[in-house]
């Protein structure tokens, strides 16, 4: 039974305040969870409550959310069995009382939801992935390493936000991790040799001032080859365009040019022909449903088209997308929706509808590694949690090494089959 719930304000990887929650059970178990925070957030995400008091952290303090945990959310679930996750999440949603968790904040609610799950797992003496996923949780994900950072995550001129390495051809998770890391280091040397800065962006990728987006893909391919791998077979590439960020009044602004939706789609078709791209996220803006439909009709059979700002891990937005035949993959961010139960609902709707699901960090992260367990619990087979650098990113990749070890022979690496392109 839940005996007490506490909360505090801690810092995330960008030096901004965020919520940490601790749950104490009557058997003496204590577990904590910390909440991440985005920069290129979707308009339809659950509400992140910040104090707005300019005298503290430039208004970004989260003391109100902390207070809501201590005064309202905690007391509402005290005495409830910690393993009753769905009941607890429903209580949290009811206490808030709004449809986007605006009153007490999705950051307050999520902290409690995750800490409860961790405490229940610990109390059952199970690893979190096993507790959340049950006896069939066994699939180790392909890690998508965001090795070049642009957009809102870096102060360079690259429009696209994320350039991924996807080591799909490895035999195991740990081998895919090594391949990604080796290529990441070669990429650094290549950028340096070409006279570019090798400072890091928010997600641990390099943030060079490249002249175009294609140049970013060229560097990935060069690095893959120089590291001794075959592009496409061993290591594929991917993009998170985060197109909402450069969409205004019906016009996309990319590479210093204006594009209509259909023009941009033609540009993507060209990229897919020229590079071994297995996944493109947010290729179009969050409210460009017509563009998304056209994109999916053109590229959906070849490429994974991931909806991040489009779906915001929201089962209702996803259902709308499925109805319209838009996208073929769900990006899963726990803080976009605010409870673990609703996250599971979104993932299971995706999986039942033939959509893939990719677990994801946020650009503002903490040392919390819950998403590593969640990707195995859901057998989703794909995770993006930054470059293999910066401890808040590496913490998740390291947790997956522990899970791989724990699973032993029962574990299976998702590899190529994680992506629609190889599913036939
Ligand atoms: P965010 O970016 O965490 O800043 O929203 C991640 C993403 O767009 O996938
Ligand atoms: Zn995204």
Short mmCIF file of N, CA, C and O and ligand atoms in Angstrom, two decimals, residues 14 37-41 153 161-162 203 240 281 308 331 333 360-363 384, ligand 1:
data_model
loop_
_atom_site.label_atom_id
_atom_site.label_comp_id
_atom_site.label_asym_id
_atom_site.label_seq_id
_atom_site.Cartn_x
_atom_site.Cartn_y
_atom_site.Cartn_z
N UNK A 14 19.33 20.57 -19.05
CA UNK A 14 19.57 21.92 -19.57
C UNK A 14 19.70 22.94 -18.45
O UNK A 14 19.78 24.14 -18.69
N UNK A 37 11.54 17.13 -20.00
CA UNK A 37 10.90 18.34 -20.53
C UNK A 37 11.38 18.62 -21.95
O UNK A 37 12.57 18.55 -22.23
N UNK A 38 10.46 18.94 -22.85
CA UNK A 38 10.81 19.18 -24.25
C UNK A 38 11.13 20.63 -24.56
O UNK A 38 10.84 21.52 -23.75
N UNK A 39 11.73 20.86 -25.73
CA UNK A 39 11.96 22.22 -26.23
C UNK A 39 11.09 22.47 -27.46
O UNK A 39 10.47 23.52 -27.59
N UNK A 40 11.06 21.47 -28.37
CA UNK A 40 10.21 21.62 -29.55
C UNK A 40 8.89 20.89 -29.27
O UNK A 40 8.55 19.90 -29.88
N UNK A 41 8.17 21.42 -28.29
CA UNK A 41 6.96 20.72 -27.83
C UNK A 41 5.80 20.89 -28.80
O UNK A 41 5.68 21.92 -29.47
N UNK A 153 17.41 22.40 -30.88
CA UNK A 153 18.33 21.75 -29.94
C UNK A 153 19.77 22.21 -30.06
O UNK A 153 20.65 21.68 -29.39
N UNK A 161 16.00 18.80 -37.02
CA UNK A 161 16.37 18.75 -35.60
C UNK A 161 17.30 17.58 -35.27
O UNK A 161 18.20 17.71 -34.44
N UNK A 162 17.08 16.41 -35.90
CA UNK A 162 17.83 15.22 -35.49
C UNK A 162 18.23 14.36 -36.68
O UNK A 162 17.42 14.10 -37.56
N UNK A 203 21.07 17.03 -27.11
CA UNK A 203 20.90 15.58 -27.01
C UNK A 203 22.20 14.82 -27.24
O UNK A 203 22.20 13.63 -27.55
N UNK A 240 14.64 13.26 -37.64
CA UNK A 240 13.48 13.92 -37.05
C UNK A 240 13.53 15.35 -37.55
O UNK A 240 14.36 16.15 -37.12
N UNK A 281 10.70 11.33 -38.85
CA UNK A 281 9.73 11.79 -37.85
C UNK A 281 9.31 13.24 -38.15
O UNK A 281 10.13 14.05 -38.59
N UNK A 308 5.22 12.64 -34.00
CA UNK A 308 5.59 13.08 -32.65
C UNK A 308 4.65 14.22 -32.25
O UNK A 308 3.64 14.00 -31.58
N UNK A 331 5.52 8.08 -32.02
CA UNK A 331 6.58 8.40 -31.08
C UNK A 331 5.97 8.42 -29.68
O UNK A 331 4.88 8.96 -29.48
N UNK A 333 6.32 9.49 -25.85
CA UNK A 333 6.98 10.30 -24.83
C UNK A 333 6.04 10.36 -23.63
O UNK A 333 4.94 10.92 -23.73
N UNK A 360 10.82 7.31 -26.61
CA UNK A 360 11.65 8.51 -26.76
C UNK A 360 11.88 9.25 -25.45
O UNK A 360 11.01 9.35 -24.59
N UNK A 361 13.08 9.79 -25.34
CA UNK A 361 13.44 10.76 -24.30
C UNK A 361 12.88 12.13 -24.69
O UNK A 361 12.21 12.27 -25.72
N UNK A 362 13.18 13.17 -23.90
CA UNK A 362 12.97 14.56 -24.29
C UNK A 362 14.33 15.23 -24.38
O UNK A 362 15.32 14.71 -23.86
N UNK A 363 14.35 16.43 -25.00
CA UNK A 363 15.63 17.13 -25.09
C UNK A 363 16.11 17.58 -23.70
O UNK A 363 17.31 17.68 -23.45
N UNK A 384 14.79 6.09 -29.09
CA UNK A 384 15.74 7.18 -29.35
C UNK A 384 15.97 7.89 -28.03
O UNK A 384 15.03 8.31 -27.36
P1 LIG B 1 11.82 17.80 -27.60
O1 LIG B 1 12.43 17.13 -28.89
O2 LIG B 1 12.04 16.90 -26.45
O3 LIG B 1 12.59 19.10 -27.51
O4 LIG B 1 10.36 18.02 -27.90
C1 LIG B 1 12.39 15.78 -29.16
C2 LIG B 1 11.65 15.48 -30.41
O5 LIG B 1 11.15 16.38 -31.12
O6 LIG B 1 11.52 14.30 -30.75
#
